[in-house]
Amino acid sequence: MIRLATRYDIPRLLEIVEAYAYENPIQTLGKTEHHNPKHVEQLLFSIILGKGFILIDNHMRGALIAVKQNNIWSPGVNELHELLWWVEPEHRNGSVGGRLWKEFDKIGSELLARGDIDFVITSVSAHGPLIDYTKRGYKAVGASFVKE
């Protein structure tokens, strides 16, 4: 079952964020000296308190973190951004990741319908499955590239 995370989930969420950083193709993010658990804990807590939402499965095998924010160029426009979508490697061929994303999409659609946000942003990870989000009502707006 997928549910909203609570403050009691933060210790496990800190582990998930760290694992995500180590797997990220941006090598700098995986360096331990750049990790700041206190900062991440405060960020997670602010998201749980309403800055967005965090989804986690009951067995804590994966999570999806989303944040609501104003558009940097048009502060009157509100966005929902998928920040992190991670599943333990041994569970990636199962249904956990898909169920997390479907719940993210459902909540995003509800926020859109209520007028709480103006658009939803999701992404394809360099190391994740190649998902065609256009089949789910999204449109491609670009790609990001990193040079280290």
Backbone as a chain_set.jsonl record, in Angstrom:
{"seq": "MIRLATRYDIPRLLEIVEAYAYENPIQTLGKTEHHNPKHVEQLLFSIILGKGFILIDNHMRGALIAVKQNNIWSPGVNELHELLWWVEPEHRNGSVGGRLWKEFDKIGSELLARGDIDFVITSVSAHGPLIDYTKRGYKAVGASFVKE", "coords": {"N": [[0.833, -1.18, 0.0], [0.486, 2.246, -0.765], [1.273, 5.231, 0.893], [0.987, 8.456, 2.529], [3.908, 9.898, 3.818], [5.019, 10.286, 7.216], [6.319, 12.202, 9.998], [7.544, 10.258, 11.464], [8.631, 8.575, 9.646], [10.921, 9.743, 8.763], [13.646, 8.922, 9.523], [14.014, 6.592, 7.873], [13.531, 7.756, 5.389], [15.707, 9.475, 5.197], [17.734, 7.597, 4.776], [16.915, 6.669, 2.262], [17.156, 8.989, 0.671], [19.924, 9.326, 0.821], [20.823, 6.956, -0.429], [19.776, 7.414, -2.956], [21.322, 9.648, -3.689], [23.87, 8.45, -3.899], [23.453, 6.783, -6.079], [22.917, 8.526, -8.094], [23.659, 9.877, -11.303], [25.211, 12.154, -11.274], [28.212, 12.65, -10.112], [29.294, 14.237, -8.058], [27.208, 14.582, -6.254], [27.116, 12.169, -4.961], [29.231, 12.134, -3.231], [30.32, 11.756, 0.021], [31.155, 13.902, 1.644], [29.572, 15.973, 0.833], [27.092, 15.488, 1.81], [24.403, 16.33, 3.948], [22.793, 15.544, 6.474], [21.171, 16.838, 8.445], [20.176, 19.12, 7.159], [18.718, 17.86, 5.103], [16.871, 16.453, 6.636], [15.408, 18.61, 7.768], [14.337, 19.688, 5.414], [12.759, 17.516, 4.488], [10.915, 17.39, 6.589], [9.648, 19.882, 6.299], [8.388, 19.486, 3.857], [6.627, 17.399, 4.467], [5.014, 18.815, 6.211], [3.536, 20.384, 4.493], [4.727, 21.712, 2.33], [4.8, 20.194, 0.16], [4.55, 16.805, -0.707], [5.237, 13.485, 0.49], [5.471, 10.279, -0.641], [5.338, 6.899, 0.342], [5.903, 3.381, 0.394], [4.223, 0.836, 2.321], [6.085, -1.039, 3.236], [8.367, 0.343, 3.132], [10.102, 0.304, 0.909], [10.522, 2.03, -1.095], [10.225, 5.461, -2.271], [8.594, 8.541, -3.153], [9.157, 11.868, -3.631], [7.704, 15.014, -3.649], [7.487, 18.49, -4.36], [5.826, 21.577, -3.808], [5.994, 24.691, -5.406], [6.575, 28.174, -6.215], [6.764, 29.391, -9.545], [9.91, 30.303, -10.815], [10.193, 32.43, -12.611], [7.676, 33.464, -12.908], [6.07, 34.295, -10.323], [3.391, 34.044, -9.56], [2.535, 31.682, -10.532], [2.031, 28.35, -9.739], [3.786, 25.362, -9.113], [4.153, 21.784, -9.187], [6.696, 19.698, -8.381], [8.336, 16.683, -9.061], [10.745, 15.517, -7.01], [12.314, 13.382, -6.167], [12.376, 9.983, -6.928], [12.552, 6.881, -5.941], [13.405, 3.459, -5.62], [14.221, 0.53, -3.832], [16.889, -1.402, -5.164], [16.442, -4.246, -5.417], [13.728, -4.396, -5.682], [12.9, -3.178, -7.961], [11.885, -4.312, -10.291], [9.351, -4.891, -9.711], [6.12, -3.82, -8.555], [6.239, -1.559, -6.983], [7.464, 0.976, -7.656], [5.841, 1.857, -9.809], [3.347, 2.048, -8.544], [3.898, 4.071, -6.7], [4.373, 6.241, -8.451], [1.893, 6.433, -9.779], [0.219, 7.23, -7.68], [1.384, 9.702, -7.094], [0.773, 11.023, -9.514], [-2.017, 10.984, -9.355], [-2.502, 12.578, -7.05], [-1.308, 14.943, -7.951], [-3.044, 15.525, -10.118], [-5.399, 15.993, -8.692], [-4.652, 18.288, -7.244], [-4.286, 20.042, -9.383], [-6.942, 20.143, -10.39], [-8.253, 21.383, -8.258], [-7.12, 23.832, -8.396], [-4.897, 24.455, -6.945], [-2.338, 24.185, -7.903], [-0.623, 24.991, -10.97], [0.678, 23.486, -12.871], [2.234, 20.22, -13.321], [5.358, 18.66, -12.848], [7.235, 16.007, -13.948], [9.843, 13.573, -14.341], [12.294, 11.796, -16.34], [14.671, 9.585, -15.293], [18.205, 9.285, -15.756], [19.161, 6.764, -15.193], [16.924, 5.299, -14.831], [13.828, 3.624, -15.814], [12.791, 4.054, -19.227], [10.221, 5.997, -19.683], [7.245, 6.777, -21.337], [5.751, 9.525, -20.854], [3.923, 11.023, -22.25], [1.813, 9.456, -22.908], [0.373, 9.545, -20.677], [-0.732, 11.986, -20.432], [1.111, 14.053, -20.207], [3.489, 16.451, -21.518], [6.517, 16.644, -23.331], [9.106, 18.853, -22.429], [11.757, 19.403, -22.63], [15.219, 18.547, -22.025], [17.712, 17.698, -19.61], [21.194, 18.233, -19.165], [24.338, 17.415, -17.772], [27.524, 18.623, -16.864], [30.516, 17.774, -15.388]], "CA": [[0.0, 0.0, 0.0], [1.195, 3.521, -0.82], [0.69, 6.172, 1.852], [1.752, 9.673, 2.784], [4.897, 9.734, 4.882], [4.878, 11.114, 8.408], [7.62, 12.528, 10.591], [8.14, 9.026, 11.985], [9.31, 7.924, 8.522], [12.091, 10.521, 8.368], [14.908, 8.161, 9.539], [14.103, 5.76, 6.663], [13.622, 8.654, 4.245], [17.104, 9.926, 5.13], [18.474, 6.507, 4.117], [16.516, 6.643, 0.856], [17.774, 10.144, 0.011], [21.354, 9.044, 0.704], [20.979, 5.934, -1.472], [19.5, 8.11, -4.219], [22.491, 10.474, -3.991], [24.957, 7.578, -4.322], [23.133, 6.225, -7.388], [22.728, 9.608, -9.052], [24.771, 9.949, -12.255], [26.052, 13.314, -10.961], [29.143, 12.073, -9.143], [29.473, 15.14, -6.926], [26.133, 14.367, -5.28], [27.373, 10.94, -4.23], [30.369, 12.287, -2.316], [29.866, 11.843, 1.417], [31.424, 15.216, 2.243], [28.511, 16.899, 0.424], [25.838, 15.096, 2.45], [24.066, 17.122, 5.119], [21.557, 14.931, 6.969], [20.324, 17.784, 9.181], [19.495, 19.915, 6.14], [17.741, 16.994, 4.439], [15.807, 16.198, 7.612], [14.572, 19.805, 7.836], [13.617, 19.772, 4.152], [11.727, 16.481, 4.501], [9.893, 17.793, 7.555], [8.863, 20.984, 5.721], [7.546, 18.908, 2.807], [5.554, 16.681, 5.157], [4.121, 19.812, 6.822], [2.707, 21.066, 3.511], [5.451, 22.276, 1.189], [4.618, 19.199, -0.886], [4.16, 15.546, -0.075], [6.149, 12.36, 0.339], [4.794, 8.99, -0.711], [6.194, 5.773, 0.704], [5.103, 2.161, 0.487], [4.147, 0.357, 3.699], [7.297, -1.788, 3.591], [9.454, 1.323, 3.016], [11.031, -0.135, -0.135], [10.697, 3.112, -2.052], [9.557, 6.722, -1.945], [8.53, 9.602, -4.155], [9.085, 13.154, -2.941], [7.261, 16.089, -4.533], [7.441, 19.781, -3.687], [5.077, 22.662, -4.442], [6.738, 25.938, -5.342], [6.241, 29.186, -7.203], [7.662, 29.433, -10.697], [10.971, 31.287, -10.582], [10.011, 33.58, -13.496], [6.306, 33.968, -12.732], [5.757, 33.865, -8.959], [1.976, 33.749, -9.394], [2.294, 30.347, -11.094], [2.432, 27.323, -8.773], [4.224, 24.125, -9.746], [4.441, 20.607, -8.375], [7.886, 19.046, -8.935], [8.851, 15.414, -8.535], [12.149, 15.725, -6.649], [13.005, 12.103, -5.992], [11.567, 8.773, -7.089], [13.572, 5.858, -5.721], [12.97, 2.153, -5.128], [15.356, -0.365, -3.567], [17.227, -2.135, -6.393], [15.862, -5.588, -5.5], [12.281, -4.292, -5.883], [12.647, -2.324, -9.128], [11.138, -5.007, -11.335], [8.014, -5.159, -9.17], [5.098, -2.797, -8.761], [6.367, -0.454, -6.02], [7.715, 2.242, -8.341], [4.661, 2.246, -10.566], [2.296, 2.46, -7.614], [4.291, 5.377, -6.166], [4.166, 7.272, -9.467], [0.45, 6.589, -10.017], [-0.329, 8.029, -6.581], [1.887, 11.057, -7.351], [-0.018, 11.569, -10.611], [-3.38, 11.178, -8.836], [-2.492, 13.761, -6.18], [-1.051, 16.087, -8.829], [-4.283, 15.819, -10.851], [-6.336, 16.59, -7.728], [-4.182, 19.653, -6.975], [-4.612, 20.808, -10.591], [-8.4, 20.323, -10.453], [-8.629, 22.338, -7.206], [-6.485, 25.116, -8.663], [-3.788, 24.678, -6.006], [-1.134, 24.273, -8.726], [-0.907, 25.266, -12.382], [1.187, 22.355, -13.649], [2.991, 19.157, -12.647], [6.582, 18.292, -13.55], [7.834, 14.716, -13.635], [11.035, 13.447, -15.175], [12.864, 10.481, -16.619], [16.03, 9.521, -14.764], [19.198, 8.707, -16.67], [19.351, 5.349, -14.864], [15.629, 4.676, -14.609], [13.164, 3.128, -17.017], [12.386, 5.067, -20.187], [8.765, 6.043, -19.605], [6.619, 7.742, -22.236], [4.734, 10.223, -20.073], [2.906, 11.609, -23.129], [0.653, 8.554, -22.859], [-0.304, 9.817, -19.406], [-1.208, 13.364, -20.449], [2.202, 15.012, -20.047], [4.2, 16.771, -22.748], [7.959, 16.845, -23.155], [9.479, 20.264, -22.53], [13.191, 19.543, -22.761], [16.074, 17.558, -21.368], [18.817, 18.313, -18.856], [22.497, 17.622, -19.34], [25.247, 17.856, -16.713], [28.97, 18.524, -17.103], [31.234, 17.905, -14.108]], "C": [[0.882, 1.25, 0.0], [0.491, 4.485, 0.129], [1.547, 7.427, 1.92], [2.698, 9.418, 3.953], [4.564, 10.675, 6.037], [6.274, 11.405, 8.959], [8.322, 11.283, 11.137], [8.882, 8.247, 10.902], [10.63, 8.602, 8.16], [13.401, 9.732, 8.476], [15.072, 7.275, 8.289], [14.226, 6.632, 5.416], [15.031, 9.22, 4.094], [17.979, 8.864, 4.46], [18.174, 6.469, 2.627], [17.168, 7.794, 0.096], [19.271, 9.902, -0.174], [21.62, 8.0, -0.383], [20.76, 6.541, -2.846], [20.721, 8.938, -4.641], [23.648, 9.621, -4.501], [24.725, 7.006, -5.717], [23.023, 7.279, -8.476], [23.913, 9.663, -10.014], [25.658, 11.18, -12.072], [26.958, 12.908, -9.807], [29.321, 12.934, -7.902], [28.423, 14.907, -5.842], [26.348, 13.114, -4.442], [28.519, 11.028, -3.239], [29.876, 12.569, -0.905], [30.078, 13.224, 2.012], [30.368, 16.26, 1.854], [27.167, 16.579, 1.082], [25.643, 15.899, 3.733], [22.737, 16.605, 5.669], [20.628, 15.889, 7.696], [19.527, 18.651, 8.207], [18.391, 19.097, 5.466], [16.573, 16.7, 5.376], [14.854, 17.39, 7.705], [13.742, 19.972, 6.569], [12.471, 18.757, 4.11], [10.578, 16.869, 5.429], [9.025, 18.915, 6.984], [7.949, 20.481, 4.605], [6.365, 18.177, 3.431], [4.535, 17.661, 5.742], [3.328, 20.62, 5.796], [3.403, 21.685, 2.325], [5.353, 21.354, -0.033], [4.08, 17.949, -0.24], [5.213, 14.491, -0.362], [5.315, 11.094, 0.378], [5.793, 7.895, -0.387], [5.324, 4.522, 0.723], [5.195, 1.621, 1.909], [5.396, -0.386, 4.153], [8.555, -0.932, 3.453], [10.528, 0.89, 2.023], [11.303, 0.952, -1.156], [9.918, 4.335, -1.617], [9.531, 7.621, -3.171], [8.288, 10.898, -3.4], [8.725, 14.223, -3.962], [7.138, 17.385, -3.733], [6.623, 20.762, -4.516], [5.912, 23.931, -4.306], [6.23, 26.909, -6.397], [7.236, 29.099, -8.348], [8.666, 30.561, -10.501], [10.772, 32.552, -11.416], [8.645, 34.232, -13.324], [5.802, 33.519, -11.368], [4.279, 33.594, -8.697], [1.582, 32.384, -9.929], [2.853, 29.318, -10.113], [2.684, 25.992, -9.474], [4.33, 23.007, -8.716], [5.576, 19.875, -9.072], [8.141, 17.704, -8.259], [10.337, 15.638, -8.262], [12.939, 14.426, -6.632], [11.989, 10.99, -6.168], [12.565, 7.63, -7.035], [12.934, 4.603, -5.138], [14.218, 1.312, -4.905], [15.622, -1.218, -4.807], [16.555, -3.501, -6.521], [14.35, -5.581, -5.721], [11.917, -3.492, -7.14], [11.91, -3.026, -10.263], [9.735, -5.376, -10.875], [7.095, -3.974, -9.418], [5.254, -1.561, -7.868], [6.525, 0.888, -6.732], [6.508, 2.742, -9.105], [3.529, 2.723, -9.668], [2.616, 3.811, -6.982], [3.982, 6.472, -7.185], [2.677, 7.495, -9.74], [-0.204, 7.425, -8.923], [0.125, 9.486, -6.697], [1.029, 11.731, -8.421], [-1.449, 11.858, -10.155], [-3.451, 12.435, -7.97], [-2.243, 15.015, -7.006], [-2.299, 16.497, -9.592], [-5.322, 16.461, -9.94], [-5.949, 18.039, -7.414], [-4.462, 20.567, -8.164], [-6.103, 21.142, -10.637], [-8.884, 21.347, -9.423], [-8.065, 23.733, -7.458], [-5.35, 25.442, -7.713], [-2.45, 24.81, -6.73], [-1.565, 24.512, -10.169], [-0.363, 24.189, -13.308], [2.029, 21.428, -12.79], [4.214, 18.836, -13.5], [7.067, 16.948, -13.03], [8.998, 14.539, -14.587], [11.415, 11.989, -15.387], [14.305, 10.523, -16.139], [16.962, 8.862, -15.774], [19.379, 7.212, -16.431], [18.038, 4.607, -14.65], [15.027, 4.156, -15.906], [12.77, 4.29, -17.927], [10.863, 5.029, -20.293], [8.257, 7.116, -20.552], [5.464, 8.403, -21.499], [3.67, 10.874, -20.949], [1.659, 10.735, -23.152], [-0.172, 8.775, -21.599], [-0.747, 11.276, -19.293], [-0.153, 14.433, -20.262], [2.794, 15.329, -21.412], [5.666, 17.027, -22.415], [8.273, 18.329, -23.329], [10.987, 20.465, -22.628], [13.931, 18.415, -22.085], [17.18, 18.303, -20.648], [20.088, 17.531, -19.101], [23.433, 18.225, -18.301], [26.682, 17.654, -17.164], [29.648, 18.726, -15.756], [32.693, 18.18, -14.362]], "O": [[1.903, 1.298, 0.687], [-0.738, 4.547, 0.164], [2.678, 7.456, 1.434], [2.323, 8.799, 4.949], [3.921, 11.709, 5.859], [7.275, 10.909, 8.443], [9.547, 11.258, 11.258], [9.674, 7.357, 11.209], [11.381, 8.084, 7.333], [14.23, 9.859, 7.574], [16.159, 7.219, 7.715], [14.951, 6.281, 4.485], [15.498, 9.421, 2.973], [18.863, 9.194, 3.669], [19.076, 6.262, 1.816], [17.677, 7.596, -1.007], [19.826, 10.24, -1.22], [22.552, 8.155, -1.172], [21.477, 6.219, -3.794], [21.106, 8.93, -5.81], [24.338, 10.021, -5.438], [25.679, 6.768, -6.458], [23.037, 6.948, -9.662], [25.058, 9.51, -9.587], [26.742, 11.248, -12.651], [26.519, 12.833, -8.66], [29.483, 12.404, -6.803], [28.717, 15.022, -4.652], [25.82, 13.009, -3.335], [28.754, 10.086, -2.482], [29.111, 13.506, -0.674], [29.258, 13.678, 2.811], [30.283, 17.315, 2.483], [26.207, 17.333, 0.92], [26.581, 16.118, 4.499], [21.68, 17.16, 5.369], [19.409, 15.766, 7.577], [18.336, 18.886, 8.412], [17.273, 19.579, 5.281], [15.417, 16.699, 4.951], [13.636, 17.212, 7.718], [12.574, 20.355, 6.638], [11.348, 19.099, 3.741], [9.408, 16.693, 5.087], [7.807, 18.907, 7.161], [6.848, 21.002, 4.429], [5.23, 18.32, 2.975], [3.338, 17.376, 5.766], [2.522, 21.466, 6.183], [2.74, 22.143, 1.395], [5.782, 21.717, -1.128], [3.252, 18.015, 0.668], [5.976, 14.59, -1.323], [4.549, 10.868, 1.314], [6.954, 7.958, -0.792], [4.136, 4.598, 1.035], [6.151, 1.922, 2.624], [5.73, -0.363, 5.338], [9.67, -1.421, 3.635], [11.719, 1.084, 2.263], [12.202, 0.822, -1.986], [9.071, 4.273, -0.726], [10.335, 7.478, -4.093], [7.336, 11.013, -2.627], [9.359, 14.33, -5.012], [6.733, 17.372, -2.571], [6.705, 20.787, -5.744], [6.465, 24.216, -3.244], [5.547, 26.52, -7.345], [8.406, 28.774, -8.145], [8.3, 31.653, -10.067], [11.143, 33.64, -10.976], [8.489, 35.428, -13.571], [5.169, 32.469, -11.263], [3.948, 32.965, -7.691], [0.43, 31.97, -9.799], [4.012, 29.406, -9.706], [1.898, 25.556, -10.315], [4.566, 23.251, -7.533], [5.438, 19.473, -10.228], [8.159, 17.609, -7.031], [11.101, 15.919, -9.185], [14.1, 14.389, -7.04], [10.884, 11.045, -5.627], [13.337, 7.429, -7.972], [12.049, 4.67, -4.285], [15.162, 1.372, -5.692], [14.681, -1.705, -5.434], [16.14, -3.881, -7.616], [13.751, -6.636, -5.923], [10.749, -3.168, -7.352], [11.354, -2.349, -11.128], [9.017, -6.092, -11.572], [7.276, -3.22, -10.375], [4.477, -0.614, -7.99], [5.794, 1.833, -6.438], [6.186, 3.929, -9.052], [2.835, 3.687, -9.99], [1.712, 4.614, -6.751], [3.405, 7.504, -6.841], [2.248, 8.636, -9.914], [-1.084, 8.239, -9.205], [-0.653, 10.401, -6.432], [0.609, 12.876, -8.254], [-2.025, 12.877, -10.537], [-4.351, 13.258, -8.135], [-2.89, 16.04, -6.789], [-2.59, 17.688, -9.706], [-6.043, 17.367, -10.358], [-6.813, 18.911, -7.328], [-4.831, 21.728, -7.985], [-6.481, 22.286, -10.892], [-9.823, 22.096, -9.691], [-8.476, 24.7, -6.816], [-4.883, 26.58, -7.673], [-1.534, 25.467, -6.235], [-2.714, 24.27, -10.54], [-0.881, 23.997, -14.408], [2.473, 21.783, -11.699], [4.119, 18.751, -14.724], [7.281, 16.77, -11.831], [9.123, 15.293, -15.552], [10.925, 11.086, -14.709], [15.072, 11.401, -16.536], [16.553, 7.994, -16.545], [19.713, 6.472, -17.357], [18.039, 3.42, -14.324], [15.646, 4.241, -16.967], [12.453, 5.38, -17.45], [10.295, 4.134, -20.92], [8.774, 8.233, -20.571], [4.338, 7.906, -21.516], [2.611, 11.245, -20.444], [0.56, 11.234, -23.392], [-1.28, 8.254, -21.471], [-1.092, 11.748, -18.21], [-0.488, 15.613, -20.166], [2.62, 14.562, -22.359], [5.998, 17.557, -21.355], [7.776, 18.978, -24.249], [11.447, 21.604, -22.703], [13.328, 17.444, -21.628], [17.543, 19.414, -21.035], [20.06, 16.307, -19.23], [23.334, 19.411, -17.985], [27.016, 16.637, -17.773], [29.397, 19.713, -15.065], [33.468, 18.322, -13.416]]}, "num_chains": 1, "name": "protein.A"}
